[in-house]
Structure formats: structure tokens, C-alpha cells
């Protein structure tokens, strides 16, 4: 074989490096054959991507067909229920930033917490294609995207599940049949791994799975055991887990491939993981067998399509090539060649991959209602967008707005599988364009900061960590972007120190942990299984909705119940002794458990026969149909005890008021902003309500006033609130129904204001009223809300806004406080208009304006009042600050005139002036330097508090080595303080009881440098 020909081919195909020896030649004839074959396939596919798309079929099946074949196989042949993809925003799962696996939406089934009345509780065999994002939290591929040919932030996970139906044998046989017979993948390209056991944990090898694969026909040499790291899957530190078996595909390693499985060779890729959920990891680390075994499988569509289209890189498949072509057309950059590492010195191909991947993630996330922001998942999306913008603008030199122009291509590729992408692509593009414009401005500022910092550095210095962190924290630069920008300038930065700062920042922002009493006892899967095994029936909580309105007062029906289970810590017990906190499950309850955005009830129990002993209820949670109450036990409590249940009526009624008001607020927002306004979340407590909703443009103050007025009109009409339980398959008959992306029970509770639910079910016309699916507790008439005022409205990110509102007496109080604060602002205005007689008076007024501003910012007042007062206070601050600057300049001029009268034109001046402001001291230094331009000047001032102010200036054309910033830092550092500035001017502060010594130090330092 021509060695020169092989050498040229080797230079073109970097993914094949494992086939080569140290000299760059194939290790064997077999490796060379695989290389030539791969090159031929790659060349054909390149030609197809660049030319006629119809020819792409020669490289395999298109992605749309591959996805549909998977779904159809399990749906039609294997009797699975097809379930649509969940949004990438996790549904009620605070443990996740973004959905990162197909099983996320089925966690309630696996954890045993699913509502037994919901359709999900009936799932046995399920198949779907799930949108996934791995760019934050435990699974974070963001910084790797673009560096190689296979990492992605967004990907599609094909999966099939069995919940208590089939198990290992059926799962393996289905997978093998689909891959080898339906898709036609050669068996000699596949390798299978299984769990080889872990003696330290007492886990034996999964011989059952091994024997199943052998019986299917997998050759023993292709069946490989691996340990915990590769073949034992766990949902988290606790919860369902089990052994897994993985199917790997050989892209061309050939001979010796078995030894390279799970070694990181990009030519040997895992394409399907079959997880057998048969254990539960307990808090103590032990494993307990699950009573119901489940199967959870996941196969990345991108990898499967690459296999079926004969590509070594996912980016060469038709999931990406239309995007790469669009990038080439729009940027006029060189064509994409699939190069990585040193073969791609200008990072052009890396930029292609970054844009192709990131635009998919951005399009999908924004379509699901996630927008770039400053916290959580929104911050992750912001970093994805900024990384894409940077590669687009600086590497590919694409014009502004180009990135958003790729959205239609993504919609064309993925829109049929995920129709939500087609709903409003213009909104997606607008969001990207607005965020791109903001970041390009920040990028320009950041580059100036980097350039200025580098000019001050010695060649040997590392880039200052504090400056790099400021770019990240204040301008939103991703840490990898900062490193990349400095790498281009051949400058190092302490990346470990930056990571430590990021870690500390995350810790600081993490909310304080709740006490066990605040959190309440939560039921896990083992708890639920144990309750079911011991014959404990699910809790009847229908009494939470039983109350009446009599003579204007709400009457809550009494409830008696029997203790059916007790938890002390994590243990199910028969008795709990006095002075302990425990979890109580009753046969029935009238307490509302936290769900649907509404907080849980409070109250107390009284044990029959012990009327003088109260058992306070501090938390109520529900899981798997059981309601568990966290209570304090002053005396002992036993299973079988009879209890009288008393809900805190004031707390419950306040929650009912807020919940009904939330529905009216939702209705009013849609009336004012349009039907496309969607609820994005809510939280109802006894004190106030919070409501998150989607917006296209910022809401105006006038629109918010209109929203408030619509709500107050419904309140004034004292309309009836109707509720009814309706079969889930009938609720779509209700025109104008408001529902959000949740899993609802069947039948589902419908809440309507002003019109009976039965009338809505039989009406063909859309009714102009509030109607929603809701499990919460509500008023029976709207009049008891009394009033509603919006006290805060702010954007959480592009397209999402949050309203805080109060009702009733709290609304009345908010109006009153607003009037009082307006009078305070009027008083300050009068004082300012009367004129400031002295600098002290001006500074005192400035301080009072600042204090009142803080009060206004934090006060519970009408949102429009707050805006008006803040604008007035800002104007007052500007005016008084202007007056202060004029008075300071006048005072400085007066003081310096006397100072200069007794001075000769000295080269060094260090002196003390009794002023109370660093700005006055700095002005005095400036005045001295104007009169004595060849002098180096430092002035100090000791405050009553003991602190010493320091300001200095040196001649601009000075030939000495004296730097103002170094001088101030040396003096202030000696006083335990700090200073900053430039070579010419600087200022700082410190503390010392010996001002005379500080003056001597300043003179001595300056003379040594002059």
C-alpha cells in the first residue's frame, strides 16, 4: 500500500488516531482497510452534504425516519404508549436545572410518588423521544462542545420504559431486534457490556443479563463485564438504581476493539443503555430490593443516526449538515472540514460546531419558555448564548443578527418532532437578537478592560484573578471564554482560583438549609412500598374541600381520623413518645398538603380523651396517595389513636383568598396582554401571592393598572366560584380553559368564576371568565378578596415577568404606606428647594434621601407608587449631589488658597487637612497640583472615627519612579487599609492612632522613589 497516500489520509482524519502507531501509520493492514473504508464513506457523505440532498440516502436513513422507526417499533409492535417529550424545564423537580435524560418526567413513577389518580400512574409500557440539555449541574458538556466531534449541549434521547411490566430478557431482545433487524446494523459491529459485580458492596455479577445476551446470539468475545462506574446506574445519592447493560458500536477499530470499549476511543461509542431498576439506595448507603422492577433505556438519536448514515461524527449527519451549510452561506467562512485540535489552528471548524450545537439548544429552550437570565437554568442558557455569540462574531466574523437567522433551519429539522418550535419562531429570534446585542456591547467593554490590564502588566505576570472574576461576575463572561480570550494573547490566568471563586459564589447564593421541622417529613419510595406492603390504605383527603359560607363566614367541617402509621425519623413505628417530632399518616384528613403552588395548611390535632393537649401540625406533604403530617408530640401517640383535626382557619382562609385572586390575576393579564400570555409558575402563601407569566414586550404601568381594575371589578361583583371534578378527557371541551404543563389527576378539579362548570362543558362559545384546572382551595365568592394591588413587577429574564400582589387589609395598608412615603418625599423636596446653606446640610440631606430610597425599595406599596417615588428620589439625589460638588469645590478653593500662601514651589508636599470627605481632599490635591505642577502632593485627613483619608497626585511628566497608586497603597497599607488609582492620581483609606508617623512614612517613601 502507498505509504505517502496513507500519510495524507491520516492527516485528514483526526478521529482515527487510535488506529495509528507513533509514526502516524496504521498499526496493521486491518486498521488500514478500516481507515480507507471510513474515508470513502466520509467522502461520499461530504459530497452529499455539499450537493444534492437526495443523495444523502446513500449514507443511510435520514434522522426523521430513524426517530419515527424507533417510536413506531415500540408503539405498534411492542404495545408501548407513546408519550410526548416533556419541556426542557423540569416539572416540579428542584434537583434539576434542566431535563437531562428521558427518565426525568417519569421520576414520580420510579420514586413511587405519582398521584394514583393521574394517567401516569397507569403507565406500564412507554416510549418517547425526549429533548435533553446537558450544560449545567452534574452533567455539563458545555465547555467540551466544539473541541471534539461528538459532545453536545442539546440532544434527543430515544427511550422505552417498563414500569412493573417486562424486565431484562424482553428489554434485551427488543433492543437487539430493533438494532440488527429493523435498522440493519451488522452484529459484528456491536459490543455489549454488563455489570460485573462489586465485592465491596456485596453485589454479584449480573449473570442473568449475561446469559440473556448469550441466548440471543451475542458472541462471548463481544460480551464484556464492567464495574460500578460503567454498568451500574443511579438516579442520585438516594433512590432507585440498578445494573445496566450497554450496547457499543465499532465505527472502524476492527481487530482488538473489545479491549478498547469504555476507554474513550471516539470510534467505539455507546449507543444504547438499558437500566434495570431493581434496587433502592438508602440514606445509609445500603441497597434494598424494589418490590416492582422497572426498565429505563436511553439511546442518543444523534449517535444512532451517525451509525446508520455511516458517519464518524454526529456533526456530519443530516441533523447538523443543514445548519453547517447555513453557517457557511451566511459567514463566507471556509467550508466546514470536520477538523479538531492542532489541525484547526484558527478554530474555524470548532466555531462551526459550537454554533450548530448551541443554536439547537437555544431554539429548543426558548420555545419551551426558558429565557437567558441571571440564575439557575436561565443563567445556563445565557452562557450558551454568549458562547455562541463570541464564536460567531470573533471567529467566523459573522454580522450581528446572524445567529438568530439560523433558527428557521433548526425549526425545519426538528419542528415536526417537536411542534412547539413552530409556534413562534420570531419570538425565539427576537430573544436571541436582543441578548446578542447586549453581549456584544459587554464583549467590547470586556476587551477594553483586558487590553488596559495587559498594558499595566509585566510580561512575566499572570492575568489578575480579580479582574477576570469581575469580567465573569459583572459582565457575564463565561469562565472558559475569559481563558480563551487570554490564551489568544498568550497570557495565563489562574483558572483554579477562578473555579474556587465560582464555587464560593455558588455557596453564597445557595439558600440556607431548612430545619427538619420546616421541611417536614417526606415519603420516599421505600416508605411508600412499606406502607403498601403492611396494608396501609391511601389517605382520603377529600375533606380539605368541604367548607361552607354561612352569614358571610366560612365554616370548616370538623374531621375525625385514625392514626394508621407513625414515623420517627426514617423508621415506621407503632408509638412515638413525648417531646418528639414525628410524621403521622391518617386514614382521612382535612389538611391541605403543599401542591399546585399553594402552601400547606397549619393547625393542630387533639387526641380523643386528651382535650387539653394540642399536637401542632407544622408541615403537610403528599406522595403516592399518602398524606403525611409533621407534628410535635407533647405526649405519646400510638397507631390506632383517634384524633380530632383542626385546621388553622385564618391561615387557610388567607391562602384561599390569595389562590382565588391568583386565578383572577391570570384572567386579567390575558384580557390585557392577549391569549398568548401563559402562566409560568405561581406560589401562594397566607401573606402574598407570586405569579410568573410569559410576555412578549415589557408591561407598562398603564397595563398593570388596567389588570388591577379588572380584578377589582370581579371582586366588587362578588361573583360565585364554582368547582367540579371532570373526567380528564372531557376538559378540552371547555373553551378558553386555562391549564399549565402539569400532570393532572383523573378526574381533575375545574375551578370557574361566575359560571357553573357544567354550563362551560356544554357551551360552544368561549366564555369571558376565569376557568382553570386546579387542586387548590378557593373562596366560594370573590367578594372576600376585598382588594388587590400589585406591589412588584419585574422581568426575571427575556420573556418572563413576575408579579407580587397582596389582598384585603394588606392591600389597604399598602395604599396607606405609599401615601405616607409620598409625604416624606414632598418634605425632602421642600427642604431642597429652600436651598442648602452649608456643605454639612447638603450631605445630611443626601444621606436622608439615600435612606428613604432604601425604605421605598423595600416597602410593600403599590408598584406604580414605588416607580414614581423612585424617580422623584433619583432626581432629588442628582440635584443635591450637584450642590454638594459645588460646595466642596468652593470649600477646597478657600482652604487651598490659605495653604498655598505659605508654601514655596517644593518638589514634595505631604501635609494634613481636617476635612470630612475624600472627594474634598482629592479636589484640594488637584488644586495644589494645578498651582504647583512639578510637585508630588499627598494630603491626609483624620476623621472623628479614627480613619485616615489619603489623596495624592504626581506630575504627569515626572521622570522619577514615584507612582501615585503605589504611593497611596504603601501609606494606606501601613494603616491596614487599601488604595487605588493610576500612576498620576490615587486615593485610599486606613486607620491609625499616630498620624504623625504616617506623614513621616509618606515622605520617606516618596523621597526614596524620587
Coordinates of C-alpha atoms in Angstrom, one line a residue, residues 148-501:
X148 CA -14.4 17.3 19.5
X149 CA -16.8 15.7 17.1
X150 CA -19.4 14.3 19.5
X151 CA -20.2 16.5 22.5
X152 CA -23.5 18.4 22.5
X153 CA -25.5 20.6 24.9
X154 CA -28.8 19.7 23.3
X155 CA -29.6 16.1 22.2
X156 CA -32.6 13.8 21.7
X157 CA -32.9 10.7 23.9
X158 CA -34.8 7.8 22.5
X159 CA -36.1 5.6 25.2
X160 CA -38.5 2.8 26.2
X161 CA -39.7 2.1 29.7
X162 CA -41.3 -0.7 31.6
X163 CA -42.9 0.1 34.9
X164 CA -43.6 -3.3 36.6
X165 CA -44.2 -5.0 33.2
X166 CA -41.4 -6.7 31.3
X167 CA -37.8 -6.8 32.6
X168 CA -34.3 -7.9 31.5
X169 CA -35.0 -10.5 28.8
X170 CA -37.7 -8.7 26.9
X171 CA -35.7 -5.4 27.1
X172 CA -32.6 -7.0 25.7
X173 CA -34.4 -8.9 22.9
X174 CA -36.3 -5.8 21.8
X175 CA -33.1 -3.7 21.7
X176 CA -31.3 -6.3 19.7
X177 CA -34.1 -6.9 17.2
X178 CA -34.5 -3.2 16.6
X179 CA -30.8 -2.5 16.0
X180 CA -29.9 -5.6 14.0
X181 CA -33.1 -6.5 12.1
X182 CA -35.1 -3.2 11.8
X183 CA -32.2 -0.8 11.4
X184 CA -30.0 -3.4 9.9
X185 CA -26.8 -2.7 11.9
X186 CA -24.3 -5.6 11.4
X187 CA -23.9 -7.7 14.6
X188 CA -20.2 -7.8 14.1
X189 CA -20.1 -4.1 14.7
X190 CA -21.7 -4.3 18.2
X191 CA -20.3 -5.0 21.6
X192 CA -22.3 -5.5 24.8
X193 CA -21.3 -4.7 28.3
X194 CA -22.9 -5.9 31.5
X195 CA -22.4 -5.4 35.3
X196 CA -19.5 -7.4 36.5
X197 CA -20.3 -7.1 40.2
X198 CA -18.7 -5.2 43.1
X199 CA -17.5 -7.3 46.1
X200 CA -17.0 -4.2 48.3
X201 CA -20.8 -3.6 48.1
X202 CA -21.7 -7.2 48.2
X203 CA -23.1 -7.1 44.6
X204 CA -22.6 -10.1 42.5
X205 CA -22.2 -10.0 38.7
X206 CA -25.3 -9.7 36.6
X207 CA -25.1 -13.3 35.3
X208 CA -28.8 -13.2 34.3
X209 CA -28.2 -10.4 31.8
X210 CA -25.1 -12.1 30.5
X211 CA -27.0 -15.4 29.9
X212 CA -29.8 -13.5 28.1
X213 CA -27.3 -11.9 25.7
X214 CA -25.6 -15.3 25.0
X215 CA -29.0 -16.9 24.3
X216 CA -29.8 -14.0 21.9
X217 CA -26.7 -14.9 20.0
X218 CA -24.1 -12.3 21.1
X219 CA -20.6 -13.9 20.7
X220 CA -18.9 -14.3 24.1
X221 CA -15.9 -12.3 22.9
X222 CA -18.2 -9.4 22.4
X223 CA -19.8 -9.6 25.8
X224 CA -17.8 -7.7 28.4
X225 CA -18.1 -7.2 32.2
X226 CA -17.6 -3.8 33.8
X227 CA -17.9 -2.4 37.3
X228 CA -19.9 0.3 39.0
X229 CA -18.5 3.2 37.0
X230 CA -19.9 2.0 33.7
X231 CA -22.6 -0.5 34.4
X232 CA -24.5 0.4 37.5
X233 CA -26.8 3.4 37.1
X234 CA -28.1 5.6 40.0
X235 CA -30.6 8.4 39.9
X236 CA -28.9 10.2 42.7
X237 CA -27.4 9.7 46.1
X238 CA -30.6 8.0 47.1
X239 CA -33.4 6.4 45.2
X240 CA -34.0 3.8 42.5
X241 CA -30.9 2.2 40.9
X242 CA -29.6 -1.0 39.3
X243 CA -27.3 -2.7 36.9
X244 CA -27.3 -1.7 33.3
X245 CA -26.2 -3.2 30.1
X246 CA -24.8 -1.1 27.3
X247 CA -24.6 -1.6 23.5
X248 CA -21.5 -0.1 21.8
X249 CA -20.8 0.4 18.1
X250 CA -17.5 0.0 16.4
X251 CA -17.0 2.7 13.8
X252 CA -13.9 1.0 12.4
X253 CA -11.4 -0.1 15.0
X254 CA -11.9 -3.7 14.0
X255 CA -9.3 -6.2 15.4
X256 CA -8.8 -5.6 19.1
X257 CA -11.8 -3.4 19.5
X258 CA -13.1 -5.4 22.6
X259 CA -10.1 -4.2 24.6
X260 CA -10.9 -0.6 23.7
X261 CA -14.5 -0.5 24.8
X262 CA -15.0 2.2 27.5
X263 CA -11.5 3.6 27.1
X264 CA -12.5 6.8 25.4
X265 CA -11.8 5.8 21.8
X266 CA -14.2 8.0 19.8
X267 CA -14.6 5.2 17.2
X268 CA -16.1 2.9 19.8
X269 CA -19.3 4.7 21.0
X270 CA -22.0 3.6 23.4
X271 CA -25.3 3.9 21.5
X272 CA -27.9 2.4 24.0
X273 CA -28.0 2.0 27.7
X274 CA -30.6 -0.4 29.3
X275 CA -31.0 0.2 33.0
X276 CA -32.7 -2.4 35.2
X277 CA -34.2 -0.6 38.2
X278 CA -34.2 -3.3 40.9
X279 CA -32.7 -1.6 44.0
X280 CA -33.2 1.5 46.0
X281 CA -30.2 3.3 47.5
X282 CA -31.0 4.1 51.1
X283 CA -29.7 7.1 53.2
X284 CA -27.1 4.8 54.9
X285 CA -25.7 3.7 51.5
X286 CA -27.3 0.2 51.6
X287 CA -29.2 -1.3 48.7
X288 CA -32.8 -2.6 49.2
X289 CA -34.6 -4.6 46.6
X290 CA -37.6 -2.8 45.0
X291 CA -40.9 -4.6 45.0
X292 CA -41.6 -3.5 41.4
X293 CA -38.8 -3.8 38.8
X294 CA -38.6 -1.3 36.0
X295 CA -36.7 -0.8 32.8
X296 CA -35.3 2.6 31.8
X297 CA -33.4 2.7 28.4
X298 CA -31.8 5.6 26.6
X299 CA -30.3 5.9 23.2
X300 CA -28.9 9.2 21.8
X301 CA -30.6 9.9 18.4
X302 CA -27.5 11.8 17.2
X303 CA -25.2 8.8 17.7
X304 CA -27.7 6.4 16.2
X305 CA -28.1 8.5 13.1
X306 CA -24.4 8.7 12.7
X307 CA -24.1 4.9 12.8
X308 CA -27.0 4.5 10.3
X309 CA -25.6 7.2 7.9
X310 CA -22.1 5.8 8.1
X311 CA -20.6 8.9 9.8
X312 CA -17.9 9.0 12.5
X313 CA -19.0 12.4 13.6
X314 CA -22.5 13.4 14.7
X315 CA -22.0 16.8 13.0
X316 CA -21.8 15.0 9.6
X317 CA -25.4 13.8 9.9
X318 CA -28.5 15.5 8.5
X319 CA -29.3 16.7 12.0
X320 CA -26.4 19.2 11.6
X321 CA -25.3 19.5 8.0
X322 CA -28.2 21.9 7.0
X323 CA -27.1 24.2 9.9
X324 CA -23.4 23.9 8.9
X325 CA -24.3 24.8 5.3
X326 CA -26.4 27.8 6.5
X327 CA -23.4 29.0 8.6
X328 CA -21.1 28.7 5.6
X329 CA -23.5 30.7 3.4
X330 CA -24.1 33.4 6.0
X331 CA -20.5 34.0 7.1
X332 CA -18.5 33.3 3.9
X333 CA -16.1 31.3 6.2
X334 CA -14.1 28.4 4.6
X335 CA -16.3 25.3 4.3
X336 CA -16.6 23.0 7.3
X337 CA -14.0 20.2 7.1
X338 CA -14.5 18.4 10.5
X339 CA -11.1 19.3 11.8
X340 CA -10.2 19.3 15.6
X341 CA -7.2 20.3 17.8
X342 CA -4.0 21.3 16.1
X343 CA -5.5 20.6 12.7
X344 CA -7.9 23.5 13.3
X345 CA -5.5 26.3 14.3
X346 CA -7.9 29.2 13.6
X347 CA -10.7 27.3 15.4
X348 CA -13.0 27.8 12.4
X349 CA -14.3 24.2 12.5
X350 CA -14.7 24.5 16.2
X351 CA -16.8 27.6 15.7
X352 CA -19.0 25.8 13.2
X353 CA -19.7 23.0 15.7
X354 CA -20.3 25.5 18.6
X355 CA -22.9 27.4 16.5
X356 CA -24.6 24.3 15.1
X357 CA -24.9 22.8 18.6
X358 CA -25.8 26.0 20.5
X359 CA -28.4 27.2 18.1
X360 CA -30.3 23.9 18.6
X361 CA -30.2 24.3 22.4
X362 CA -31.2 28.0 22.2
X363 CA -34.1 27.3 19.9
X364 CA -35.5 24.4 21.9
X365 CA -35.1 26.1 25.3
X366 CA -36.6 29.4 24.3
X367 CA -39.5 27.5 22.6
X368 CA -40.1 25.8 25.9
X369 CA -40.3 29.1 27.8
X370 CA -36.8 29.3 29.1
X371 CA -35.0 32.6 28.5
X372 CA -31.5 33.8 29.2
X373 CA -31.2 35.2 32.8
X374 CA -29.0 35.5 35.8
X375 CA -29.8 32.5 37.9
X376 CA -30.4 28.7 37.6
X377 CA -31.3 27.3 34.2
X378 CA -31.7 30.8 32.8
X379 CA -28.1 31.5 33.6
X380 CA -27.0 28.3 31.8
X381 CA -28.9 29.4 28.7
X382 CA -27.3 32.8 28.9
X383 CA -23.9 31.2 28.9
X384 CA -24.7 29.0 25.9
X385 CA -25.9 32.1 24.0
X386 CA -22.9 34.2 24.9
X387 CA -20.5 31.4 23.9
X388 CA -22.2 31.1 20.6
X389 CA -22.2 34.9 20.0
X390 CA -18.5 35.1 20.8
X391 CA -17.5 32.3 18.3
X392 CA -19.9 33.8 15.7
X393 CA -18.6 37.4 16.0
X394 CA -15.0 36.9 16.6
X395 CA -14.0 33.6 14.9
X396 CA -16.4 33.5 12.0
X397 CA -16.7 37.3 11.7
X398 CA -20.5 36.9 11.2
X399 CA -22.6 40.1 11.1
X400 CA -24.8 41.0 14.1
X401 CA -28.1 39.1 13.9
X402 CA -26.7 36.2 12.0
X403 CA -27.1 33.7 14.9
X404 CA -30.8 34.2 15.1
X405 CA -31.0 33.7 11.4
X406 CA -30.2 30.0 11.9
X407 CA -33.4 29.4 13.9
X408 CA -35.6 28.7 10.8
X409 CA -33.1 25.9 9.8
X410 CA -33.4 24.3 13.3
X411 CA -37.2 24.6 13.1
X412 CA -37.1 22.9 9.7
X413 CA -35.1 20.0 11.1
X414 CA -36.8 19.5 14.5
X415 CA -40.2 21.1 14.1
X416 CA -42.1 18.0 13.0
X417 CA -40.9 16.1 16.1
X418 CA -41.4 19.0 18.5
X419 CA -44.3 21.2 17.1
X420 CA -43.8 23.8 19.9
X421 CA -40.8 25.0 17.9
X422 CA -43.1 26.1 15.1
X423 CA -45.4 28.2 17.3
X424 CA -43.5 31.4 17.4
X425 CA -40.0 31.3 15.8
X426 CA -40.0 35.1 15.5
X427 CA -40.1 35.3 19.3
X428 CA -37.1 32.9 19.5
X429 CA -35.2 35.0 17.0
X430 CA -36.0 38.3 18.8
X431 CA -34.8 36.9 22.1
X432 CA -31.5 35.8 20.6
X433 CA -31.0 39.1 18.8
X434 CA -31.7 41.2 21.9
X435 CA -29.3 39.1 24.1
X436 CA -26.7 39.1 21.3
X437 CA -26.7 42.9 21.1
X438 CA -26.4 43.2 24.9
X439 CA -23.5 40.8 25.0
X440 CA -21.6 42.3 22.0
X441 CA -21.7 45.6 23.9
X442 CA -20.3 43.8 27.0
X443 CA -17.8 42.0 24.9
X444 CA -16.4 45.3 23.6
X445 CA -16.2 46.7 27.1
X446 CA -14.5 43.5 28.4
X447 CA -11.9 43.5 25.6
X448 CA -11.0 47.1 26.5
X449 CA -10.6 46.1 30.2
X450 CA -8.4 43.2 29.2
X451 CA -6.2 45.4 26.9
X452 CA -5.9 48.1 29.6
X453 CA -4.9 45.5 32.2
X454 CA -2.4 43.9 29.9
X455 CA -0.7 47.3 29.3
X456 CA -0.1 47.6 33.0
X457 CA 1.4 44.1 33.4
X458 CA 4.9 42.9 33.1
X459 CA 5.5 40.1 30.6
X460 CA 6.1 37.6 33.4
X461 CA 2.9 38.3 35.2
X462 CA -0.3 36.2 35.2
X463 CA -3.5 38.0 34.5
X464 CA -5.1 39.3 37.7
X465 CA -7.7 36.9 39.0
X466 CA -9.8 39.8 40.4
X467 CA -10.1 41.4 37.0
X468 CA -11.0 38.1 35.4
X469 CA -13.6 37.4 38.1
X470 CA -15.1 40.9 37.5
X471 CA -15.5 40.1 33.8
X472 CA -17.4 36.9 34.8
X473 CA -19.5 38.3 37.6
X474 CA -20.3 41.8 36.3
X475 CA -20.2 41.5 32.5
X476 CA -21.4 37.9 32.3
X477 CA -18.3 36.4 30.6
X478 CA -18.2 32.6 30.8
X479 CA -15.0 31.5 32.5
X480 CA -14.0 29.4 29.5
X481 CA -14.4 32.4 27.3
X482 CA -12.1 34.5 29.5
X483 CA -9.5 31.8 29.4
X484 CA -9.8 31.6 25.6
X485 CA -9.5 35.3 25.1
X486 CA -6.4 35.4 27.2
X487 CA -5.0 32.3 25.5
X488 CA -5.2 34.1 22.2
X489 CA -2.9 36.8 23.7
X490 CA -0.5 34.2 25.1
X491 CA -1.4 35.2 28.7
X492 CA -2.1 32.8 31.6
X493 CA -4.7 33.2 34.3
X494 CA -5.1 31.1 37.5
X495 CA -8.1 29.0 36.3
X496 CA -8.1 27.1 39.6
X497 CA -8.5 30.3 41.6
X498 CA -11.4 31.3 39.3
X499 CA -13.1 28.0 39.8
X500 CA -12.7 28.4 43.6
X501 CA -14.4 31.9 43.4

